[in-house]
XYZ file of N, CA and C in Angstrom:
711
model
N 2.091 45.580 -45.903
C 1.634 46.160 -46.974
C 1.760 47.844 -47.295
N 2.440 48.062 -47.258
C 3.343 49.867 -47.851
C 4.510 48.302 -48.463
N 4.568 47.336 -48.887
C 5.814 46.512 -49.227
C 5.537 46.134 -50.552
N 3.250 45.123 -50.714
C 3.305 44.930 -52.039
C 2.071 45.769 -52.187
N 1.556 47.841 -51.462
C 1.830 48.072 -52.655
C 3.074 49.120 -53.668
N 3.951 48.888 -52.798
C 5.078 49.590 -53.888
C 5.028 48.005 -55.267
N 4.889 46.749 -54.647
C 5.546 46.014 -55.335
C 4.929 46.139 -57.042
N 3.371 45.907 -56.185
C 1.903 46.409 -57.586
C 2.311 47.657 -58.382
N 2.613 48.786 -57.797
C 3.461 50.315 -58.614
C 4.015 49.754 -59.075
N 5.268 48.894 -58.946
C 6.481 48.300 -59.207
C 6.747 47.590 -60.457
N 5.045 46.661 -60.313
C 4.779 45.635 -61.556
C 3.978 46.365 -62.771
N 3.414 47.248 -61.807
C 2.613 48.644 -63.647
C 3.162 49.194 -64.493
N 4.734 49.342 -63.489
C 5.664 50.051 -64.148
C 6.441 49.768 -65.312
N 6.998 48.847 -64.903
C 7.321 47.834 -65.921
C 6.623 47.262 -66.921
N 5.154 46.617 -66.594
C 4.502 46.582 -67.957
C 4.137 46.965 -68.156
N 3.571 48.948 -68.031
C 4.022 49.901 -69.375
C 4.824 50.366 -70.548
N 5.546 49.823 -69.463
C 7.483 49.911 -70.244
C 7.183 49.151 -70.993
N 6.500 47.889 -70.781
C 7.066 47.001 -71.891
C 5.607 47.200 -72.822
N 5.154 47.772 -72.487
C 4.148 47.448 -73.626
C 4.514 49.010 -74.765
N 5.831 50.319 -74.103
C 5.813 50.898 -74.859
C 6.719 50.793 -75.572
N 7.217 49.928 -74.990
C 8.726 48.886 -76.382
C 7.880 48.433 -77.230
N 6.226 47.620 -77.126
C 6.388 46.102 -77.986
C 5.639 47.685 -78.950
N 5.010 48.794 -78.350
C 3.994 49.357 -79.747
C 5.631 49.940 -80.572
N 6.707 50.771 -79.611
C 7.107 51.663 -80.868
C 8.256 51.218 -82.521
N 7.847 48.771 -81.116
C 8.588 48.512 -82.733
C 7.638 48.427 -83.781
N 6.999 48.161 -82.954
C 4.862 47.971 -84.468
C 5.206 48.960 -84.622
N 5.698 50.419 -84.532
C 5.411 51.370 -85.452
C 5.775 51.337 -86.176
N 8.153 51.338 -85.552
C 9.294 51.088 -86.285
C 8.905 50.094 -87.755
N 8.311 48.902 -86.523
C 8.420 48.252 -88.058
C 7.950 48.286 -89.550
N 6.666 49.060 -88.884
C 5.853 49.637 -90.074
C 6.482 50.735 -90.656
N 6.888 51.764 -90.416
C 8.198 52.330 -91.022
C 8.705 52.233 -92.138
N 9.622 50.922 -91.254
C 11.090 51.027 -92.198
C 10.547 50.001 -92.486
N 9.996 48.502 -92.373
C 10.008 47.084 -92.965
C 9.379 46.984 -93.665
N 9.333 45.179 -94.688
C 8.237 44.975 -95.564
C 7.377 44.598 -94.940
N 5.545 45.155 -95.360
C 4.952 44.586 -94.183
C 4.643 43.523 -94.210
N 5.459 42.123 -94.248
C 5.456 40.611 -94.686
C 5.725 40.433 -92.949
N 7.051 41.237 -92.523
C 7.858 40.992 -91.589
C 6.755 42.405 -90.215
N 6.620 43.448 -90.278
C 5.085 43.799 -90.035
C 4.519 43.439 -89.280
N 3.443 41.950 -89.983
C 2.534 41.705 -90.072
C 3.477 39.931 -88.603
N 4.441 39.647 -88.849
C 4.880 38.939 -88.082
C 4.891 39.031 -86.337
N 5.670 40.955 -86.640
C 5.962 41.149 -86.065
C 4.625 41.702 -84.757
N 3.756 41.741 -85.350
C 2.368 42.666 -84.596
C 1.854 40.987 -83.583
N 1.820 39.450 -85.057
C 1.186 39.452 -84.032
C 2.313 38.084 -82.651
N 3.080 38.556 -83.738
C 3.996 37.715 -82.326
C 3.500 38.707 -80.838
N 3.780 39.715 -80.905
C 3.467 40.406 -79.464
C 2.428 40.469 -79.183
N 1.035 40.853 -80.511
C -0.369 40.367 -79.295
C -0.231 39.315 -78.639
N 0.026 37.901 -78.862
C -0.232 36.025 -78.444
C 0.045 35.963 -77.712
N 1.751 37.006 -77.033
C 2.931 36.861 -76.057
C 2.653 37.703 -76.088
N 2.005 37.407 -73.960
C 1.427 35.918 -73.392
C 0.058 35.968 -74.535
N -0.390 34.703 -74.574
C -1.581 34.664 -75.075
C -3.014 34.059 -74.463
N -3.352 35.519 -73.349
C -4.053 35.197 -72.485
C -4.979 36.312 -72.761
N -6.448 36.011 -72.938
C -7.633 36.993 -72.959
C -6.871 37.141 -74.508
N -6.164 36.707 -75.257
C -5.803 37.320 -77.222
C -7.432 37.372 -78.107
N -8.971 36.246 -77.389
C -9.238 36.248 -77.870
C -10.386 37.766 -77.926
N -10.539 38.195 -76.834
C -11.154 39.450 -76.682
C -10.814 41.069 -77.775
N -9.890 41.034 -78.050
C -9.376 41.758 -79.070
C -8.322 41.588 -80.097
N -8.857 40.251 -80.944
C -8.799 40.269 -81.858
C -9.386 40.903 -83.239
N -10.651 40.619 -82.778
C -10.954 41.869 -83.837
C -10.786 42.685 -84.063
N -11.160 43.463 -83.279
C -9.665 45.397 -83.029
C -8.466 45.302 -83.530
N -7.390 44.118 -83.304
C -6.553 44.137 -83.438
C -6.073 43.573 -85.008
N -7.132 42.599 -85.798
C -7.223 42.215 -87.295
C -7.624 43.573 -88.412
N -8.529 44.207 -87.872
C -9.068 45.842 -87.876
C -7.549 46.583 -88.251
N -6.546 46.771 -87.031
C -5.275 47.018 -87.180
C -4.529 47.297 -87.809
N -4.516 46.371 -88.169
C -3.595 44.908 -89.381
C -4.328 45.833 -90.889
N -5.493 45.528 -91.182
C -6.206 45.843 -92.093
C -5.241 47.204 -92.609
N -5.794 48.052 -90.588
C -6.285 49.707 -92.092
C -4.030 50.204 -91.808
N -3.373 49.368 -91.282
C -1.719 49.701 -91.298
C -1.301 49.314 -92.937
N -2.307 48.191 -93.781
C -2.163 47.929 -95.081
C -2.287 49.095 -95.887
N -3.815 50.082 -95.814
C -4.038 50.589 -96.757
C -3.766 52.587 -96.041
N -3.198 52.911 -95.182
C -3.090 54.124 -94.749
C -1.622 54.912 -95.115
N -1.739 56.597 -95.493
C -1.036 55.714 -96.753
C 0.798 56.311 -95.314
N 2.037 55.767 -96.778
C 2.911 56.156 -95.678
C 3.172 57.214 -95.029
N 3.662 57.220 -94.018
C 4.555 58.851 -93.045
C 4.504 58.553 -92.050
N 4.900 59.438 -91.394
C 5.451 59.583 -89.524
C 3.907 59.390 -88.292
N 3.143 59.647 -89.418
C 1.977 60.529 -87.781
C 1.191 58.855 -88.089
N 1.430 58.494 -89.220
C 0.183 57.215 -89.476
C 1.434 56.424 -88.420
N 2.808 55.936 -88.398
C 3.429 54.652 -87.418
C 2.769 55.570 -86.492
N 3.201 57.208 -86.040
C 3.009 57.307 -84.771
C 0.836 56.244 -84.501
N 0.570 56.664 -84.521
C -1.214 56.332 -84.608
C -1.616 55.049 -84.572
N -0.069 53.563 -85.062
C 0.152 52.527 -84.896
C -0.564 52.735 -84.102
N 1.171 52.413 -83.478
C 2.015 52.345 -82.664
C 1.350 52.967 -80.990
N 0.455 53.759 -80.719
C -0.805 54.305 -80.344
C -1.512 53.576 -79.662
N -2.398 53.405 -80.947
C -3.632 52.059 -81.500
C -3.091 50.330 -80.282
N -1.447 49.869 -81.096
C -1.325 49.132 -80.687
C -1.061 48.496 -78.735
N 0.015 50.092 -78.352
C -0.567 49.965 -77.167
C -1.039 50.151 -76.346
N -2.127 50.846 -77.073
C -4.084 50.963 -75.742
C -4.394 48.854 -75.820
N -4.355 48.361 -77.428
C -4.281 47.664 -77.362
C -3.914 46.428 -76.697
N -3.193 46.259 -76.201
C -1.862 45.421 -75.793
C -2.420 45.032 -73.786
N -2.276 46.832 -73.416
C -2.944 47.449 -72.379
C -4.260 46.701 -71.738
N -5.491 47.393 -72.652
C -7.230 46.725 -72.410
C -6.637 44.989 -72.391
N -5.792 44.647 -73.329
C -5.639 42.522 -73.971
C -5.010 42.333 -71.436
N -4.304 42.851 -71.865
C -3.232 42.337 -70.530
C -3.879 42.321 -69.242
N -4.494 43.670 -69.110
C -5.610 43.910 -67.491
C -4.626 44.559 -67.399
N -3.729 45.283 -67.610
C -3.219 46.805 -67.016
C -3.734 47.390 -67.005
N -3.977 48.335 -67.682
C -5.111 49.949 -67.824
C -6.302 49.668 -67.052
N -6.366 50.649 -65.302
C -7.608 50.321 -64.603
C -8.884 50.776 -65.231
N -8.913 51.698 -66.238
C -9.590 52.726 -66.778
C -10.395 52.058 -67.569
N -10.476 50.231 -68.316
C -10.949 50.947 -69.453
C -11.089 50.807 -70.477
N -12.645 51.387 -69.391
C -13.748 51.645 -70.907
C -13.260 53.045 -71.606
N -12.816 53.655 -70.567
C -11.877 55.096 -71.280
C -10.846 54.732 -72.106
N -10.203 53.877 -72.320
C -8.874 53.393 -72.506
C -9.426 52.377 -73.712
N -10.551 52.060 -73.523
C -11.125 51.257 -74.524
C -12.260 51.939 -75.640
N -12.864 53.447 -74.597
C -12.951 54.255 -76.073
C -11.956 54.853 -77.160
N -10.772 55.503 -76.844
C -9.373 55.693 -77.531
C -9.555 54.609 -78.158
N -9.072 53.698 -77.642
C -8.601 53.015 -78.959
C -9.877 53.100 -79.781
N -10.600 52.550 -79.919
C -12.328 52.633 -80.610
C -12.029 54.380 -81.993
N -12.021 54.703 -80.903
C -12.607 56.239 -82.140
C -10.484 56.367 -82.808
N -9.053 56.231 -81.981
C -8.749 56.394 -82.875
C -8.115 54.960 -84.991
N -8.883 54.420 -83.673
C -8.730 52.841 -85.701
C -9.999 53.030 -85.928
N -11.442 53.584 -85.382
C -12.412 55.003 -87.209
C -11.784 55.533 -87.537
N -10.887 56.200 -86.807
C -9.739 57.003 -87.479
C -9.117 57.118 -88.492
N -8.160 55.397 -88.397
C -7.465 55.259 -89.366
C -8.105 54.356 -90.577
N -8.955 54.305 -90.257
C -10.109 53.115 -90.987
C -10.410 53.996 -92.404
N -10.904 55.733 -91.675
C -11.269 56.221 -92.738
C -10.748 57.102 -93.087
N -9.555 57.374 -93.237
C -7.723 58.142 -93.302
C -8.152 57.182 -94.495
N -7.782 55.649 -94.265
C -7.299 55.090 -94.945
C -8.293 54.375 -96.025
N -9.561 54.560 -96.216
C -10.418 54.870 -96.651
C -10.472 55.803 -98.119
N -10.533 57.169 -97.246
C -10.502 58.065 -98.004
C -9.519 58.571 -98.968
N -8.415 57.645 -98.685
C -6.987 57.949 -98.932
C -7.298 57.985 -100.371
N -7.245 56.649 -101.001
C -7.855 56.187 -101.619
C -8.259 55.932 -102.180
N -9.199 56.758 -102.922
C -10.834 56.445 -103.285
C -10.731 56.900 -104.981
N -9.313 57.554 -105.394
C -8.897 58.251 -106.150
C -8.583 56.460 -107.111
N -8.260 55.660 -106.186
C -7.383 54.721 -107.246
C -8.507 53.202 -107.209
N -10.053 52.900 -106.577
C -10.201 52.360 -106.325
C -12.192 52.738 -107.571
N -12.393 51.532 -108.365
C -13.327 51.637 -109.373
C -14.581 51.752 -108.676
N -16.117 52.445 -109.232
C -16.978 52.607 -108.893
C -17.738 51.928 -108.100
N -17.218 51.102 -108.904
C -18.354 49.493 -108.042
C -17.967 49.314 -107.346
N -16.734 49.506 -106.867
C -16.920 49.350 -105.331
C -15.654 49.763 -104.542
N -16.384 50.818 -103.909
C -16.544 51.961 -102.982
C -17.957 51.608 -102.444
N -18.486 50.943 -102.875
C -19.975 50.624 -102.273
C -20.356 49.464 -101.249
N -19.149 49.183 -101.671
C -18.049 48.015 -101.128
C -17.168 47.584 -99.970
N -16.325 49.264 -99.881
C -16.338 49.366 -98.674
C -16.382 50.027 -98.091
N -17.265 50.620 -98.305
C -18.511 52.059 -97.320
C -19.363 50.743 -96.242
N -19.211 49.439 -97.416
C -20.638 48.821 -96.288
C -18.884 48.140 -95.150
N -17.879 47.991 -95.386
C -17.214 47.436 -95.048
C -17.088 48.526 -93.263
N -17.275 50.198 -93.622
C -17.056 50.568 -92.945
C -18.205 50.492 -91.830
N -19.627 50.721 -92.054
C -20.698 50.508 -91.161
C -20.227 49.193 -90.358
N -19.406 48.078 -91.239
C -19.307 47.052 -90.758
C -17.841 47.040 -89.589
N -17.198 47.651 -89.625
C -16.089 47.934 -88.919
C -17.059 48.899 -87.179
N -17.595 49.867 -87.982
C -18.336 50.714 -86.687
C -19.147 49.091 -85.681
N -20.458 49.081 -86.180
C -21.061 47.757 -85.719
C -19.607 47.230 -85.258
N -18.985 45.775 -85.522
C -18.201 45.034 -84.422
C -17.665 46.152 -82.873
N -16.837 46.607 -83.511
C -16.765 48.348 -83.074
C -17.318 48.525 -81.585
N -18.707 48.614 -82.332
C -19.745 50.229 -81.102
C -20.337 48.399 -80.262
N -20.475 47.535 -80.642
C -20.674 46.254 -79.824
C -19.815 45.949 -78.716
N -18.653 46.076 -79.072
C -17.345 45.532 -78.066
C -17.539 47.475 -76.615
N -17.743 48.110 -77.128
C -18.421 49.798 -76.162
C -18.783 49.038 -75.874
N -20.553 48.400 -76.376
C -21.596 48.720 -75.950
C -21.393 47.491 -74.346
N -20.933 47.053 -74.625
C -20.633 45.361 -73.613
C -20.333 46.197 -71.665
N -19.209 47.528 -72.219
C -19.188 47.571 -70.350
C -20.719 48.665 -69.663
N -21.658 49.606 -70.702
C -22.749 49.773 -70.162
C -23.830 48.872 -69.048
N -24.607 49.563 -68.901
C -25.143 48.663 -67.566
C -26.078 47.826 -67.747
N -26.511 47.312 -67.591
C -27.535 45.830 -68.095
C -27.078 44.893 -69.115
N -28.030 44.272 -69.787
C -27.454 42.982 -70.343
C -28.184 42.539 -71.078
N -28.703 43.570 -71.839
C -29.780 43.543 -72.936
C -29.821 44.316 -73.949
N -28.991 42.754 -74.681
C -28.577 42.580 -75.843
C -28.919 42.693 -77.319
N -30.811 42.843 -77.343
C -30.961 43.248 -78.215
C -31.398 45.052 -78.652
N -31.278 45.473 -77.399
C -31.020 47.125 -77.361
C -29.387 47.242 -78.312
N -28.659 46.949 -77.407
C -27.290 47.173 -78.117
C -26.792 46.543 -78.945
N -27.441 46.148 -79.951
C -27.343 45.451 -81.369
C -28.335 46.504 -81.921
N -29.688 46.874 -81.482
C -30.219 47.966 -82.431
C -29.626 49.129 -82.527
N -28.604 49.810 -81.534
C -28.673 50.837 -81.259
C -26.273 50.622 -82.522
N -26.294 49.720 -82.586
C -25.114 49.040 -83.346
C -25.128 49.086 -84.869
N -26.804 48.048 -84.795
C -26.986 48.717 -85.880
C -27.571 50.244 -86.785
N -28.423 50.841 -86.041
C -28.060 52.092 -86.764
C -27.253 53.469 -86.077
N -25.757 52.869 -86.216
C -24.981 52.988 -85.494
C -24.198 53.489 -87.552
N -24.134 51.975 -87.312
C -23.647 51.141 -88.185
C -24.342 51.894 -89.933
N -25.234 52.693 -89.929
C -26.479 52.343 -90.690
C -26.088 53.030 -91.188
N -26.104 54.689 -90.195
C -26.025 56.114 -89.923
C -24.541 56.239 -90.863
N -23.114 55.646 -90.425
C -21.816 55.688 -90.292
C -21.609 55.014 -92.428
N -22.350 54.190 -92.916
C -22.685 53.620 -94.698
C -23.435 54.532 -95.710
N -23.813 54.782 -94.475
C -25.195 56.384 -95.845
C -23.809 56.915 -95.668
N -23.831 57.680 -94.439
C -22.134 58.791 -94.692
C -21.673 58.767 -95.622
N -21.173 57.941 -95.013
C -18.923 58.003 -95.680
C -20.132 57.816 -97.229
N -20.814 57.403 -98.156
C -20.951 56.811 -98.880
C -21.438 58.108 -99.718
N -21.994 59.039 -99.100
C -22.016 60.742 -99.543
C -20.822 61.474 -99.135
N -20.322 61.806 -98.457
C -19.135 62.001 -98.122
C -17.655 62.031 -99.028
N -17.445 60.642 -99.613
C -16.881 60.194 -99.843
C -16.720 61.429 -101.422
N -18.124 61.305 -101.717
C -18.131 61.808 -103.588
C -18.209 63.653 -103.085
N -18.026 63.961 -102.062
C -17.860 65.526 -101.714
C -15.978 66.260 -102.196
N -15.939 67.386 -103.250
C -15.344 67.920 -104.189
C -13.934 68.168 -102.519
N -14.003 67.474 -101.652
C -12.595 68.483 -101.121
C -11.630 67.570 -100.671
N -10.574 68.055 -100.475
C -9.758 66.914 -99.741
C -8.940 65.887 -98.416
N -9.248 64.733 -98.934
C -9.496 63.395 -98.162
C -9.600 63.834 -96.088
N -8.841 64.342 -96.066
C -8.022 64.811 -94.329
C -9.531 65.712 -94.276
N -10.116 66.366 -94.486
C -11.163 66.959 -94.519
C -12.643 65.662 -94.314
N -12.341 64.751 -95.488
C -13.007 64.094 -95.584
C -13.364 63.606 -94.159
N -11.950 62.124 -94.035
C -11.748 61.741 -92.966
C -12.514 62.675 -91.392
N -11.831 63.778 -91.649
C -12.398 64.563 -89.909
C -14.502 65.089 -90.158
N -14.625 64.394 -91.208
C -16.460 64.660 -90.712
C -16.979 63.936 -90.850
N -16.530 62.167 -90.780
C -16.318 61.414 -90.883
C -16.688 60.899 -89.784
N -15.425 61.138 -89.184
C -14.314 60.975 -87.489
C -15.512 61.866 -86.662
N -16.657 62.791 -87.401
C -16.513 63.323 -86.182
C -18.596 63.478 -86.020
N -18.598 62.599 -87.482
C -20.040 62.355 -86.941
C -19.477 60.282 -86.566
N -18.581 59.795 -86.237
C -18.712 58.099 -85.970
C -18.612 59.133 -83.576
N -18.140 59.535 -83.862
C -17.853 59.896 -82.141
C -19.101 60.782 -81.725
N -19.832 61.752 -82.351
C -21.297 62.009 -81.653
C -22.118 60.990 -82.103
N -22.403 59.759 -82.262
C -23.208 59.213 -82.381
C -23.256 57.808 -81.847
N -21.684 58.073 -81.401
C -21.324 56.682 -80.106
C -22.057 57.259 -78.708
N -20.823 58.734 -78.384
C -21.813 59.404 -77.557
C -23.317 59.135 -77.379
N -23.936 59.706 -78.353
C -25.610 59.632 -78.464
C -26.385 58.270 -77.758
N -25.125 57.339 -78.599
C -26.103 55.306 -78.267
C -25.185 55.525 -77.261
N -24.518 55.336 -76.808
C -24.283 54.347 -75.291
C -24.783 55.938 -74.045
N -24.949 57.363 -74.427
C -26.087 56.993 -73.476
C -27.931 57.423 -73.222
N -27.630 55.921 -74.603
C -28.967 55.831 -75.037
C -29.227 54.967 -73.847
N -28.172 53.670 -73.733
C -27.695 52.030 -73.590
C -27.225 52.139 -71.336
N -27.191 53.660 -72.095
C -26.625 53.506 -70.341
C -27.634 55.030 -69.667
N -29.561 54.999 -69.878
C -30.691 55.831 -69.642
C -31.020 56.600 -69.704
N -28.975 57.940 -69.846
C -28.690 58.561 -69.475
C -29.595 59.788 -70.260
N -29.783 59.396 -71.915
C -30.056 60.056 -72.963
C -31.194 60.856 -72.161
N -30.991 62.445 -72.841
C -32.617 63.284 -72.678
C -31.398 64.106 -73.471
N -33.543 65.252 -73.301
C -33.303 66.826 -74.910
C -32.261 67.323 -74.492
N -31.602 67.639 -73.473
C -30.083 68.597 -73.356
C -29.129 67.823 -73.601
N -28.865 67.111 -73.140
C -27.993 66.012 -74.266
C -28.174 65.501 -75.442
N -28.683 65.838 -76.470
C -29.289 65.286 -77.826
C -28.728 66.925 -78.330
N -29.512 67.940 -77.747
C -28.735 69.032 -78.722
C -27.736 69.737 -78.357
N -26.914 68.976 -77.209
C -25.497 69.329 -76.755
C -25.160 69.032 -78.125
N -24.934 67.529 -78.015
C -24.495 67.181 -79.123
C -24.306 66.774 -80.548
N -26.041 67.563 -80.660
C -26.456 68.359 -82.880
C -25.694 69.673 -82.803
N -25.350 70.472 -81.483
C -24.877 71.540 -82.006
C -23.581 71.899 -82.083
N -22.377 70.552 -81.185
C -21.235 70.837 -81.712
C -21.211 70.076 -82.784
N -22.190 69.348 -82.974
C -20.981 68.859 -84.841
C -21.943 69.615 -86.332
N -22.995 69.766 -85.985
C -22.852 71.189 -86.993
C -22.342 72.223 -87.041
N -21.461 73.108 -85.135
C -20.591 73.911 -85.302
C -19.155 73.017 -86.536
N -18.628 72.216 -85.973
C -17.875 71.922 -85.835
C -17.239 70.829 -87.254
N -18.917 70.547 -87.849
C -18.788 70.057 -89.418
C -18.909 71.890 -89.778
N -19.972 72.287 -90.047
C -19.713 74.220 -90.728
C -17.893 74.254 -90.484
N -17.101 74.633 -89.469
C -15.988 74.581 -89.526
C -15.222 73.952 -90.532
N -15.044 73.252 -90.582
C -14.608 72.093 -91.487
C -14.101 71.838 -93.557
N -16.553 72.351 -92.861
C -16.575 72.212 -94.598
C -16.360 74.193 -95.427
N -16.156 74.726 -94.131
C -15.494 76.459 -94.355
C -14.588 76.472 -94.566
N -13.630 75.611 -93.951
C -12.105 76.342 -94.222
C -11.654 75.530 -95.082
N -12.103 73.757 -95.992
C -11.654 73.572 -96.713
C -11.213 74.289 -98.701
N -10.828 73.486 -99.474
C -10.587 74.144 -100.059
C -11.614 73.680 -101.379
N -13.034 73.297 -101.312
C -14.091 72.688 -103.380
C -12.791 72.778 -104.211
N -12.793 71.298 -104.813
C -12.772 71.538 -106.431
C -14.155 71.781 -106.920
N -14.478 72.474 -106.844
C -15.844 72.485 -108.223
C -15.129 72.571 -109.902
């Protein structure tokens, strides 16, 4: 029995080391090499091994799409590496707490999507904005549905309704926030905060744990942090 325990622990350590190496290579390829090489490396690492490759295929595609739009820099490369680390760890069943890691992966991916969206606003035509903001709502819908699968029960209609409500809220909010005369870092922070609070409320609703106290706490946090973000932003009126 002790030998089996040590062997399992050693296997986990080696698996995590392999994930860390792959995620570092993933981020470094995005930072230093042409984008097409980065794509090839990412696809190869994701599909090797092929085990459960289609379970997280949508988040993986979103990661590649976000990598094409986020501004070039050191920290985006770090975030992409961490995101890829989480995707591979969940896909290959290496992480024990799958829901917590999946939730971190979703939030990190949403942050990169929002960051890429707001940072490119000045380069887009006005008619494209509504289409891209609709894509933000769709991204939230697809990612939230994956988180909703961890909730108790298999009520598909409630999960779809919750995902639709959240995606509609994010779509409308992004269409408004993008026209605020503040830096895109603050715009990203506002929409990301809204996505976190919305996800928390909807997951509590699906788990049948949502009550007045929870709603009051979440929205108090939302309004307090929103006020702090808006107060610290430089308004370019």
